[in-house]
CSV table of C-alpha atoms and ligand atoms in Angstrom, one decimal:
chain,number,residue,atom,x,y,z
B,1,MET,CA,-30.6,-8.7,-1.6
B,2,GLN,CA,-31.3,-10.2,1.7
B,3,PRO,CA,-30.1,-13.6,0.3
B,4,VAL,CA,-26.7,-12.0,-0.3
B,5,PHE,CA,-26.5,-10.9,3.1
B,6,ASP,CA,-28.0,-14.3,4.6
B,7,TYR,CA,-25.3,-16.1,2.2
B,8,LEU,CA,-22.4,-13.9,3.7
B,9,LYS,CA,-23.6,-14.5,7.2
B,10,GLN,CA,-23.7,-18.4,6.6
B,11,HIS,CA,-20.3,-18.7,5.4
B,12,GLN,CA,-17.8,-16.8,7.4
B,13,ASP,CA,-16.1,-19.6,8.7
B,14,ARG,CA,-15.6,-21.3,5.4
B,15,PHE,CA,-14.5,-17.6,4.2
B,16,VAL,CA,-11.8,-17.3,6.9
B,17,ALA,CA,-10.7,-20.5,6.1
B,18,GLU,CA,-9.9,-19.7,2.5
B,19,LEU,CA,-8.3,-16.6,3.5
B,20,CYS,CA,-6.1,-18.8,5.5
B,21,ASP,CA,-5.3,-20.6,2.6
B,22,TYR,CA,-4.5,-17.8,0.6
B,23,LEU,CA,-2.0,-16.4,3.4
B,24,ARG,CA,-0.3,-19.6,3.6
B,25,LEU,CA,1.1,-18.7,-0.1
B,26,PRO,CA,4.4,-16.7,0.5
B,27,SER,CA,3.9,-14.4,-2.3
B,28,VAL,CA,6.8,-12.0,-1.7
B,29,SER,CA,7.6,-10.1,-4.7
B,30,ALA,CA,10.6,-8.1,-3.7
B,31,GLN,CA,12.6,-11.6,-3.4
B,32,PRO,CA,13.8,-13.5,-6.1
B,33,GLN,CA,13.7,-17.2,-4.1
B,34,HIS,CA,9.9,-16.6,-4.4
B,35,LYS,CA,9.2,-16.0,-7.8
B,36,LYS,CA,7.8,-19.7,-8.2
B,37,ASP,CA,5.3,-18.7,-5.0
B,38,LEU,CA,3.8,-15.6,-6.7
B,39,THR,CA,2.8,-17.7,-10.0
B,40,ALA,CA,1.4,-20.5,-7.5
B,41,CYS,CA,-0.3,-17.7,-5.4
B,42,GLY,CA,-2.0,-16.4,-9.0
B,43,GLU,CA,-2.9,-19.7,-10.2
B,44,TRP,CA,-4.4,-20.4,-6.6
B,45,LEU,CA,-6.6,-17.1,-7.2
B,46,VAL,CA,-7.6,-17.9,-10.8
B,47,THR,CA,-8.7,-21.2,-9.5
B,48,HIS,CA,-10.6,-19.9,-6.7
B,49,CYS,CA,-12.2,-16.9,-8.9
B,50,ARG,CA,-13.5,-19.8,-10.9
B,51,GLN,CA,-15.1,-21.7,-8.1
B,52,ILE,CA,-17.0,-18.5,-7.3
B,53,GLY,CA,-18.5,-18.5,-10.6
B,54,LEU,CA,-16.4,-15.7,-12.3
B,55,ASP,CA,-14.4,-16.0,-15.6
B,56,ALA,CA,-10.8,-16.0,-14.5
B,57,ARG,CA,-7.3,-16.3,-16.4
B,58,LEU,CA,-3.5,-15.5,-15.3
B,59,CYS,CA,-1.8,-12.9,-17.7
B,60,GLN,CA,1.9,-13.6,-17.8
B,61,THR,CA,4.2,-10.2,-17.7
B,62,ALA,CA,7.7,-9.6,-17.7
B,63,GLY,CA,7.5,-9.8,-14.0
B,64,HIS,CA,4.7,-11.5,-11.6
B,65,PRO,CA,1.6,-12.7,-13.4
B,66,ILE,CA,-1.8,-10.7,-13.1
B,67,VAL,CA,-5.0,-12.0,-12.4
B,68,VAL,CA,-8.0,-10.9,-14.3
B,69,ALA,CA,-11.4,-12.3,-13.3
B,70,LYS,CA,-14.8,-11.1,-14.6
B,71,THR,CA,-18.6,-11.5,-13.6
B,72,PRO,CA,-20.4,-13.4,-16.3
B,73,ARG,CA,-21.2,-10.8,-18.9
B,74,ARG,CA,-24.4,-9.9,-20.8
B,75,LYS,CA,-24.3,-10.0,-24.4
B,76,ASN,CA,-24.1,-6.2,-25.5
B,77,SER,CA,-24.3,-5.1,-22.2
B,78,ARG,CA,-24.4,-1.2,-21.5
B,79,ARG,CA,-24.5,-1.8,-17.9
B,80,PRO,CA,-21.9,0.3,-15.6
B,81,HIS,CA,-18.4,-1.6,-15.6
B,82,PHE,CA,-16.5,-1.2,-12.5
B,83,MET,CA,-12.9,-2.4,-11.8
B,84,VAL,CA,-11.9,-4.3,-8.3
B,85,TYR,CA,-8.2,-3.4,-8.0
B,86,GLY,CA,-6.1,-5.4,-5.4
B,87,HIS,CA,-2.5,-7.2,-5.2
B,88,TYR,CA,-1.7,-10.5,-4.1
B,89,ASP,CA,2.0,-9.7,-3.4
B,90,VAL,CA,3.2,-9.1,0.0
B,91,GLN,CA,6.3,-7.3,1.5
B,92,PRO,CA,9.3,-9.3,2.8
B,93,PRO,CA,8.3,-10.7,6.3
B,94,GLU,CA,12.0,-10.3,8.0
B,95,PRO,CA,12.7,-9.8,10.8
B,96,LEU,CA,11.5,-13.3,11.4
B,97,GLU,CA,12.5,-13.4,15.1
B,98,LEU,CA,9.9,-10.9,15.8
B,99,TRP,CA,7.1,-12.6,14.6
B,100,GLU,CA,5.3,-14.5,17.3
B,101,THR,CA,4.4,-17.6,15.2
B,102,PRO,CA,5.6,-18.1,11.6
B,103,PRO,CA,4.4,-15.3,8.7
B,104,PHE,CA,2.8,-17.8,6.3
B,105,GLU,CA,1.3,-19.9,9.2
B,106,PRO,CA,-2.1,-18.0,9.9
B,107,ARG,CA,-3.0,-17.8,13.3
B,108,ILE,CA,-6.8,-16.7,14.8
B,109,VAL,CA,-6.6,-14.9,18.1
B,110,GLY,CA,-10.0,-13.5,19.1
B,111,ARG,CA,-11.3,-11.7,16.2
B,112,GLU,CA,-7.9,-11.0,14.6
B,113,ILE,CA,-6.1,-13.1,11.7
B,114,PHE,CA,-2.0,-13.0,11.9
B,115,ALA,CA,0.0,-13.4,8.9
B,116,ARG,CA,2.1,-11.5,6.4
B,117,GLY,CA,-0.3,-10.1,4.0
B,118,SER,CA,-3.3,-10.2,5.8
B,119,THR,CA,-4.3,-6.9,5.8
B,120,ASP,CA,-2.3,-5.6,3.0
B,121,ASN,CA,-3.8,-6.8,0.7
B,122,LYS,CA,-4.9,-10.4,0.7
B,123,GLY,CA,-7.9,-10.1,3.2
B,124,GLN,CA,-8.8,-6.6,2.3
B,125,ASN,CA,-9.1,-7.7,-1.5
B,126,PHE,CA,-10.6,-11.0,-0.7
B,127,ALA,CA,-13.7,-9.3,1.1
B,128,HIS,CA,-14.8,-8.0,-2.2
B,129,LEU,CA,-14.3,-11.6,-3.9
B,130,LYS,CA,-16.7,-13.0,-1.0
B,131,ALA,CA,-19.0,-10.3,-1.6
B,132,VAL,CA,-19.5,-11.0,-5.3
B,133,GLU,CA,-19.3,-14.6,-4.7
B,134,ALA,CA,-22.5,-14.2,-2.8
B,135,TYR,CA,-24.3,-12.5,-5.5
B,136,LEU,CA,-23.3,-15.2,-7.8
B,137,LYS,CA,-24.3,-18.0,-5.6
B,138,THR,CA,-27.6,-17.0,-4.6
B,139,GLY,CA,-28.7,-15.8,-8.1
B,140,THR,CA,-28.8,-12.7,-7.1
B,141,PRO,CA,-28.6,-10.1,-9.9
B,142,LEU,CA,-25.5,-7.9,-10.2
B,143,PRO,CA,-26.6,-4.1,-11.3
B,144,CYS,CA,-23.2,-3.8,-12.9
B,145,ASP,CA,-20.4,-5.8,-14.9
B,146,LEU,CA,-17.2,-6.0,-12.7
B,147,THR,CA,-13.6,-6.9,-13.2
B,148,PHE,CA,-11.1,-7.8,-10.5
B,149,VAL,CA,-7.4,-7.0,-11.6
B,150,ILE,CA,-5.2,-8.4,-8.7
B,151,GLU,CA,-1.3,-8.0,-9.4
B,152,GLY,CA,1.6,-9.6,-7.9
B,153,GLU,CA,4.1,-6.5,-8.2
B,154,GLU,CA,2.5,-3.7,-6.0
B,155,GLU,CA,4.8,-3.8,-3.3
B,156,VAL,CA,7.7,-3.4,-5.9
B,157,GLY,CA,6.1,-0.3,-7.8
B,158,SER,CA,3.7,-2.2,-10.2
B,159,ALA,CA,6.3,-2.0,-13.1
B,160,ASN,CA,4.5,-4.3,-15.4
B,161,LEU,CA,0.6,-3.6,-14.6
B,162,SER,CA,0.6,0.0,-16.7
B,163,LYS,CA,1.8,-1.8,-19.8
B,164,PHE,CA,-1.0,-4.2,-19.2
B,165,LEU,CA,-3.4,-1.2,-18.4
B,166,LYS,CA,-2.3,0.0,-22.2
B,167,SER,CA,-2.5,-3.3,-23.9
B,168,HIS,CA,-6.0,-4.3,-22.6
B,169,ARG,CA,-7.8,-0.4,-22.5
B,170,ALA,CA,-10.6,-1.7,-24.2
B,171,GLU,CA,-11.4,-4.5,-22.0
B,172,LEU,CA,-10.9,-2.5,-18.7
B,173,ARG,CA,-12.4,0.8,-19.5
B,174,CYS,CA,-14.4,1.4,-16.5
B,175,ASP,CA,-16.7,3.9,-14.7
B,176,ALA,CA,-14.6,3.8,-11.7
B,177,VAL,CA,-11.9,1.7,-9.7
B,178,VAL,CA,-12.8,0.4,-6.3
B,179,VAL,CA,-9.5,-0.2,-4.2
B,180,SER,CA,-9.4,-1.7,-0.8
B,181,ASP,CA,-6.0,-1.3,0.2
B,182,THR,CA,-5.7,1.4,2.6
B,183,GLY,CA,-7.2,1.8,6.2
B,184,MET,CA,-9.7,3.3,8.5
B,185,PRO,CA,-9.0,4.9,12.0
B,186,SER,CA,-11.3,2.2,13.9
B,187,LEU,CA,-14.5,0.2,13.1
B,188,ARG,CA,-16.5,2.9,14.4
B,189,HIS,CA,-15.1,5.2,11.9
B,190,PRO,CA,-15.3,4.0,8.4
B,191,ALA,CA,-13.3,6.2,5.6
B,192,LEU,CA,-13.1,7.1,2.0
B,193,THR,CA,-9.8,8.2,1.3
B,194,TYR,CA,-9.4,11.0,-1.2
B,195,SER,CA,-5.6,11.4,-1.2
B,196,LEU,CA,-2.7,9.0,-1.1
B,197,ARG,CA,1.0,10.5,-1.3
B,198,GLY,CA,3.3,9.8,-4.2
B,199,ILE,CA,6.9,8.3,-3.9
B,200,ILE,CA,10.2,8.1,-4.9
B,201,ALA,CA,12.8,5.4,-4.1
B,202,PHE,CA,16.5,5.4,-4.3
B,203,GLU,CA,19.8,3.8,-2.9
B,204,ILE,CA,22.8,5.8,-2.1
B,205,THR,CA,26.1,4.1,-1.6
B,206,LEU,CA,29.4,5.9,-0.7
B,207,HIS,CA,32.4,3.9,-1.8
B,208,GLY,CA,35.7,4.4,0.1
B,209,PRO,CA,38.7,2.4,0.2
B,210,ALA,CA,38.9,-0.8,-2.5
B,211,ARG,CA,38.2,-3.1,0.5
B,212,ASP,CA,37.5,-3.5,4.3
B,213,LEU,CA,40.8,-2.4,5.8
B,214,HIS,CA,42.3,-2.9,9.6
B,215,SER,CA,41.0,-0.1,11.4
B,216,GLY,CA,44.1,0.1,13.7
B,217,VAL,CA,46.4,0.2,10.8
B,218,PHE,CA,44.9,2.2,8.6
B,219,GLY,CA,41.8,3.9,10.4
B,220,GLY,CA,42.3,7.8,10.8
B,221,ALA,CA,44.4,8.2,7.2
B,222,VAL,CA,41.4,7.2,5.2
B,223,GLU,CA,37.8,8.2,5.2
B,224,ASN,CA,35.5,5.7,6.8
B,225,PRO,CA,32.5,5.5,4.4
B,226,ALA,CA,30.0,4.7,7.5
B,227,MET,CA,30.9,8.0,9.0
B,228,ALA,CA,30.7,9.8,5.8
B,229,LEU,CA,27.2,8.5,5.2
B,230,ALA,CA,26.1,9.5,8.7
B,231,GLN,CA,27.6,13.2,8.1
B,232,LEU,CA,25.9,13.2,4.6
B,233,LEU,CA,22.2,12.0,6.0
B,234,ALA,CA,22.7,14.4,9.0
B,235,LYS,CA,22.5,17.6,6.4
B,236,ILE,CA,19.1,16.3,5.0
B,237,ARG,CA,16.7,17.6,7.6
B,238,ASP,CA,16.8,20.2,10.3
B,239,ASP,CA,15.6,19.7,14.0
B,240,ARG,CA,12.5,20.9,13.1
B,241,GLY,CA,11.6,18.2,10.9
B,242,ARG,CA,12.0,20.3,7.7
B,243,VAL,CA,14.2,18.9,4.9
B,244,LYS,CA,16.6,21.4,3.7
B,245,ILE,CA,17.1,20.2,0.1
B,246,PRO,CA,16.7,23.4,-1.9
B,247,GLY,CA,13.3,23.0,-4.3
B,248,PHE,CA,12.3,20.1,-2.1
B,249,TYR,CA,9.0,21.8,-1.2
B,250,ASP,CA,8.4,23.6,-4.5
B,251,GLY,CA,5.0,23.5,-5.4
B,252,VAL,CA,3.6,22.2,-2.5
B,253,SER,CA,0.2,23.7,-2.1
B,254,PRO,CA,-0.6,24.7,1.4
B,255,LEU,CA,-3.4,22.8,3.2
B,256,SER,CA,-6.9,24.7,2.8
B,257,LYS,CA,-9.0,25.6,6.1
B,258,PHE,CA,-11.3,23.0,5.0
B,259,GLU,CA,-8.4,20.2,4.9
B,260,ARG,CA,-7.1,21.2,8.4
B,261,ALA,CA,-10.5,20.8,9.6
B,262,GLN,CA,-11.1,17.5,8.2
B,263,ALA,CA,-7.8,16.5,9.4
B,264,ALA,CA,-8.5,17.4,12.9
B,265,LYS,CA,-11.7,15.3,12.9
B,266,TYR,CA,-9.2,12.5,12.4
B,267,PRO,CA,-10.5,10.7,15.6
B,268,LEU,CA,-7.0,8.8,16.6
B,269,LYS,CA,-5.5,11.5,19.0
B,270,ASP,CA,-1.8,12.3,19.5
B,271,ALA,CA,-1.2,10.2,22.5
B,272,GLN,CA,-3.1,7.2,21.2
B,273,LEU,CA,-0.9,7.5,18.2
B,274,LYS,CA,2.2,7.7,20.5
B,275,LYS,CA,1.0,4.7,22.4
B,276,LEU,CA,0.3,2.5,19.3
B,277,LEU,CA,3.8,3.2,17.4
B,278,GLY,CA,5.6,2.5,20.9
B,279,ALA,CA,7.8,5.5,19.9
B,280,PRO,CA,9.4,7.7,23.1
B,281,GLU,CA,7.9,11.0,21.3
B,282,LEU,CA,6.2,12.0,18.2
B,283,PHE,CA,8.4,13.9,15.9
B,284,GLY,CA,7.4,15.9,12.6
B,285,GLU,CA,7.7,18.7,10.7
B,286,ARG,CA,7.0,22.0,13.0
B,287,GLY,CA,3.8,23.8,12.1
B,288,PHE,CA,1.7,20.7,11.4
B,289,THR,CA,-0.3,18.1,13.2
B,290,PRO,CA,1.0,14.5,13.3
B,291,THR,CA,-2.2,13.7,11.0
B,292,GLU,CA,-1.0,16.4,8.3
B,293,GLN,CA,2.4,15.4,8.7
B,294,ARG,CA,2.0,11.8,8.0
B,295,SER,CA,-0.7,12.5,4.9
B,296,ALA,CA,-0.2,15.7,3.5
B,297,ARG,CA,3.4,16.7,3.8
B,298,PRO,CA,6.4,15.5,2.0
B,299,THR,CA,9.0,13.5,3.6
B,300,PHE,CA,12.7,12.1,3.2
B,301,GLU,CA,12.9,8.7,5.1
B,302,ILE,CA,15.8,6.3,5.3
B,303,ASN,CA,14.5,2.5,5.1
B,304,GLY,CA,17.6,0.9,5.7
B,305,LEU,CA,21.2,1.8,6.6
B,306,THR,CA,23.9,-0.8,5.8
B,307,SER,CA,27.9,-0.8,6.2
B,308,GLY,CA,30.6,-2.5,7.6
B,309,TYR,CA,30.2,-5.7,10.0
B,310,GLN,CA,26.9,-6.7,11.2
B,311,GLY,CA,27.7,-10.2,12.9
B,312,GLU,CA,28.2,-11.1,16.5
B,313,GLY,CA,30.8,-9.6,18.4
B,314,SER,CA,33.4,-6.9,17.1
B,315,LYS,CA,35.3,-6.5,14.0
B,316,THR,CA,38.0,-3.6,13.4
B,317,ILE,CA,37.6,-2.5,10.1
B,318,VAL,CA,37.1,0.5,8.1
B,319,PRO,CA,34.4,-0.7,5.9
B,320,ALA,CA,34.8,-0.1,2.1
B,321,TRP,CA,31.0,1.0,1.3
B,322,ALA,CA,28.1,2.4,3.1
B,323,ARG,CA,24.6,2.4,1.6
B,324,ALA,CA,21.2,3.8,2.5
B,325,LYS,CA,18.1,2.9,1.2
B,326,ILE,CA,15.5,6.1,1.0
B,327,THR,CA,12.2,6.8,-0.1
B,328,CYS,CA,10.6,10.4,-0.4
B,329,ARG,CA,6.8,10.4,0.1
B,330,LEU,CA,5.4,12.9,-2.2
B,331,VAL,CA,2.3,15.3,-2.1
B,332,PRO,CA,-0.1,16.3,-4.9
B,333,ASN,CA,1.8,18.9,-7.2
B,334,GLN,CA,5.2,17.5,-6.4
B,335,SER,CA,6.7,16.0,-9.6
B,336,PRO,CA,8.6,13.0,-8.9
B,337,ALA,CA,11.0,13.5,-11.6
B,338,ARG,CA,11.8,17.0,-10.2
B,339,VAL,CA,12.0,16.0,-6.8
B,340,ARG,CA,14.8,13.3,-7.7
B,341,LYS,CA,16.7,16.0,-9.7
B,342,VAL,CA,16.9,18.4,-6.5
B,343,VAL,CA,17.6,15.6,-4.2
B,344,CYS,CA,20.5,14.1,-6.4
B,345,ASP,CA,21.8,17.8,-7.0
B,346,TYR,CA,22.0,18.4,-3.4
B,347,LEU,CA,23.7,14.9,-2.5
B,348,LYS,CA,26.3,15.6,-5.3
B,349,LYS,CA,27.0,18.9,-3.9
B,350,ILE,CA,27.4,18.0,-0.3
B,351,CYS,CA,29.3,14.8,-0.7
B,352,PRO,CA,33.2,14.9,0.4
B,353,PRO,CA,35.6,14.3,-2.2
B,354,THR,CA,37.0,11.5,0.1
B,355,VAL,CA,34.2,9.1,-1.0
B,356,ARG,CA,32.7,8.4,-4.3
B,357,LEU,CA,28.7,8.8,-4.5
B,358,GLU,CA,26.6,6.3,-6.3
B,359,ILE,CA,22.6,7.0,-6.9
B,360,GLU,CA,20.6,4.0,-8.1
B,361,ALA,CA,17.3,5.2,-9.2
B,362,GLY,CA,14.0,3.1,-8.2
B,363,HIS,CA,10.7,3.5,-8.9
B,364,GLY,CA,8.5,6.8,-8.8
B,365,ALA,CA,4.7,7.7,-8.6
B,366,GLU,CA,2.9,10.8,-8.3
B,367,ALA,CA,0.4,11.6,-5.4
B,368,TYR,CA,-3.4,11.1,-6.1
B,369,LEU,CA,-5.7,13.5,-4.9
B,370,VAL,CA,-9.8,13.0,-6.3
B,371,SER,CA,-12.8,14.9,-5.3
B,372,PRO,CA,-14.7,13.3,-2.5
B,373,THR,CA,-18.0,15.3,-3.7
B,374,GLY,CA,-18.6,13.2,-7.2
B,375,ALA,CA,-21.4,10.8,-7.4
B,376,PRO,CA,-19.2,7.7,-7.0
B,377,ALA,CA,-18.0,8.9,-4.0
B,378,GLN,CA,-21.2,9.9,-2.5
B,379,ALA,CA,-22.3,6.1,-3.2
B,380,ALA,CA,-19.3,4.8,-1.6
B,381,LEU,CA,-20.1,6.9,1.4
B,382,ARG,CA,-23.5,5.3,1.7
B,383,ALA,CA,-22.4,1.8,1.2
B,384,LEU,CA,-19.7,2.5,4.0
B,385,LYS,CA,-22.5,3.7,6.2
B,386,GLN,CA,-24.9,1.0,5.8
B,387,ALA,CA,-22.2,-1.9,6.5
B,388,PHE,CA,-20.5,-0.3,9.5
B,389,GLY,CA,-23.3,1.4,10.8
B,390,ALA,CA,-21.5,4.7,11.5
B,391,GLU,CA,-21.2,7.9,9.6
B,392,PRO,CA,-17.8,7.6,7.1
B,393,ILE,CA,-15.1,10.3,7.4
B,394,LEU,CA,-13.1,11.5,4.9
B,395,MET,CA,-9.5,11.4,4.9
B,396,ARG,CA,-6.0,11.7,3.3
B,397,GLU,CA,-3.4,8.7,3.6
B,398,GLY,CA,0.2,9.0,3.6
B,399,GLY,CA,0.9,5.6,2.0
B,400,SER,CA,1.1,5.4,-1.7
B,401,ILE,CA,-0.7,3.0,-4.4
B,402,PRO,CA,1.1,4.2,-7.6
B,403,ILE,CA,-1.0,2.5,-10.0
B,404,VAL,CA,-4.3,4.6,-9.5
B,405,ASN,CA,-2.7,7.5,-11.5
B,406,GLU,CA,-2.5,5.0,-14.1
B,407,PHE,CA,-6.3,4.2,-13.7
B,408,LYS,CA,-6.6,7.9,-14.3
B,409,THR,CA,-4.1,8.6,-17.2
B,410,ILE,CA,-4.7,5.2,-19.1
B,411,LEU,CA,-8.3,4.4,-18.3
B,412,ALA,CA,-9.7,7.7,-17.2
B,413,ALA,CA,-11.2,6.1,-14.3
B,414,ASP,CA,-11.2,7.6,-10.7
B,415,SER,CA,-10.5,5.4,-8.0
B,416,LEU,CA,-12.7,4.9,-4.9
B,417,LEU,CA,-10.4,4.0,-1.8
B,418,LEU,CA,-12.4,2.2,0.5
B,419,GLY,CA,-9.8,0.9,3.2
B,420,LEU,CA,-10.5,-2.0,5.5
B,421,GLY,CA,-7.4,-2.0,7.5
B,422,LEU,CA,-6.7,-0.8,10.9
B,423,PRO,CA,-4.0,1.6,12.5
B,424,ASP,CA,-2.5,-1.4,14.5
B,425,ASP,CA,-2.7,-3.9,11.8
B,426,ASN,CA,1.1,-3.9,11.6
B,427,ALA,CA,1.3,-3.7,7.7
B,428,HIS,CA,4.7,-3.9,6.7
B,429,SER,CA,5.9,-4.9,10.1
B,430,PRO,CA,6.0,-8.1,12.1
B,431,ASN,CA,2.8,-9.8,13.2
B,432,GLU,CA,0.7,-8.4,10.5
B,433,LYS,CA,-3.0,-9.0,11.0
B,434,PHE,CA,-6.3,-8.4,9.6
B,435,ASN,CA,-9.5,-7.9,12.0
B,436,LEU,CA,-12.2,-10.3,11.0
B,437,ASP,CA,-14.9,-7.7,11.5
B,438,CYS,CA,-13.2,-5.6,9.3
B,439,PHE,CA,-13.5,-8.7,6.8
B,440,ALA,CA,-17.3,-9.4,7.4
B,441,LYS,CA,-18.3,-5.7,7.2
B,442,GLY,CA,-16.0,-5.1,4.3
B,443,GLN,CA,-17.8,-8.0,2.4
B,444,ALA,CA,-21.1,-6.3,3.4
B,445,MET,CA,-19.9,-3.0,2.2
B,446,SER,CA,-18.8,-4.6,-1.2
B,447,ALA,CA,-22.4,-5.9,-1.6
B,448,HIS,CA,-23.9,-2.8,-0.8
B,449,LEU,CA,-21.7,-0.8,-3.1
B,450,TRP,CA,-22.7,-2.4,-6.4
B,451,GLN,CA,-26.3,-1.4,-5.5
B,452,GLU,CA,-25.3,2.3,-4.5
B,453,LEU,CA,-22.9,2.8,-7.5
B,454,ALA,CA,-25.7,1.7,-9.9
B,455,ARG,CA,-28.2,3.7,-8.7
U,501,BES,N1,-1.5,-0.7,0.9
U,501,BES,C1,-0.3,0.0,0.8
U,501,BES,C2,-0.5,1.4,0.8
U,501,BES,C3,-1.3,2.1,1.7
U,501,BES,C4,-1.4,1.7,3.2
U,501,BES,C5,-2.0,3.5,1.3
U,501,BES,C6,-2.0,2.4,3.9
U,501,BES,C7,-2.4,4.0,2.2
U,501,BES,C8,-2.4,3.6,3.5
U,501,BES,C9,0.4,-0.5,-0.3
U,501,BES,O1,0.6,-1.9,-0.5
U,501,BES,C10,1.7,-0.1,-0.2
U,501,BES,O2,2.2,-0.5,0.6
U,501,BES,N2,2.4,0.7,-1.1
U,501,BES,C11,3.6,0.9,-1.2
U,501,BES,C12,3.9,1.4,-2.3
U,501,BES,C13,5.6,1.2,-2.6
U,501,BES,C14,6.1,0.2,-2.7
U,501,BES,C15,5.6,1.7,-4.5
U,501,BES,C16,3.9,2.0,0.0
U,501,BES,O3,3.2,3.1,0.3
U,501,BES,O4,5.1,1.9,0.3
U,502,MN,MN1,1.7,-2.3,1.3
């Protein structure tokens, strides 16, 4: 194993340069104008995977292509098989004016690399590719077979990957899936995540007059859709942070004593969190700690709110419509379809007759929960400890990786969530970054992991 770690050490600078090349590709899956950039990014990955010794191919889908890359197989291999899942698509970089340097021109400051997609998910996933490169280039035998599946639609709901899993079930059947697309509290606190929240996405539009109206001439005699939307949204939550939609919390299992004790061990304290977020105060559902609120409780979030004139100066109109982009985060035991129904029913019930309500459904996924006591989880904890030199913690995360549910239902495989992101990485925000120590230690963790998993 020593040659693997020596190789990783010797080649760090080149790895960082390669990661910069990867980060220069603007693979924004949500924006149609970037369609070609996604294909280019997938092709770049395939070429890169081949260079490091993997058998790689680009698989077309109805959306963005999927990269599949495998370690060279032996004939009739009965060895354990693990999948490494990641995504090469990134969130939209907007608002651009808040970036200190452009999002697709990677910039290194100290031990941080700034670029859209650096932590989520290119850098984290790339660490695994570099670990495998070290095995292959030093001729160190891997104790298992590996298949990388790197998709281009994670940030838009992974619509085409489940079909792909079904049509490639035999090829992709594996003992577990390894995913580095979450976080850890700090470099001194490596973490195994055993739960993710689920999600439902939708858009609400309130339609008022047939066109924007002069607000002096007509305002006062016709509903203002922006005001109606504000009033509608104000009825969603009470001032103690609890969602008022009847049935919203149905089925939500209470946190056990053990879970609350685990959450209490999370090392980021409330004051630090407040400072990190730059918020005047923390706020959340009464009766739960911030760690619990953002990982183990369901929420209703407004992600975007649009209506009327957004340009400079004033324009006196009653807007024709108002729209809100919404996501709810779900926890284990909440069905996305059922929550969607109770939300829609409530909105229809409270919407006044002065506007027409339109609800457009988006993607949805159940929450994920896996036992942290099984053999693969124990192997992962050993690998984390060896690479980071500290005792790993168990945690729940509030973010969602919808496809992990499908790994379970379609491939019968649990996912090991071994996040390499830090809380101040600015995922989905301006000035996203990835820490180069997380990158290097992530590579070491991956190198150890295959030994531990195959033990
Ligand atoms: N890497 C994140 C998910 C994540 C981040 C999980 C931090 C836990 C901690 C992933 O790329 C992501 O952002 N997923 C989306 C999914 C959605 C678009 C369906 C999310 O959680 O918003
Ligand atoms: Mn993301």
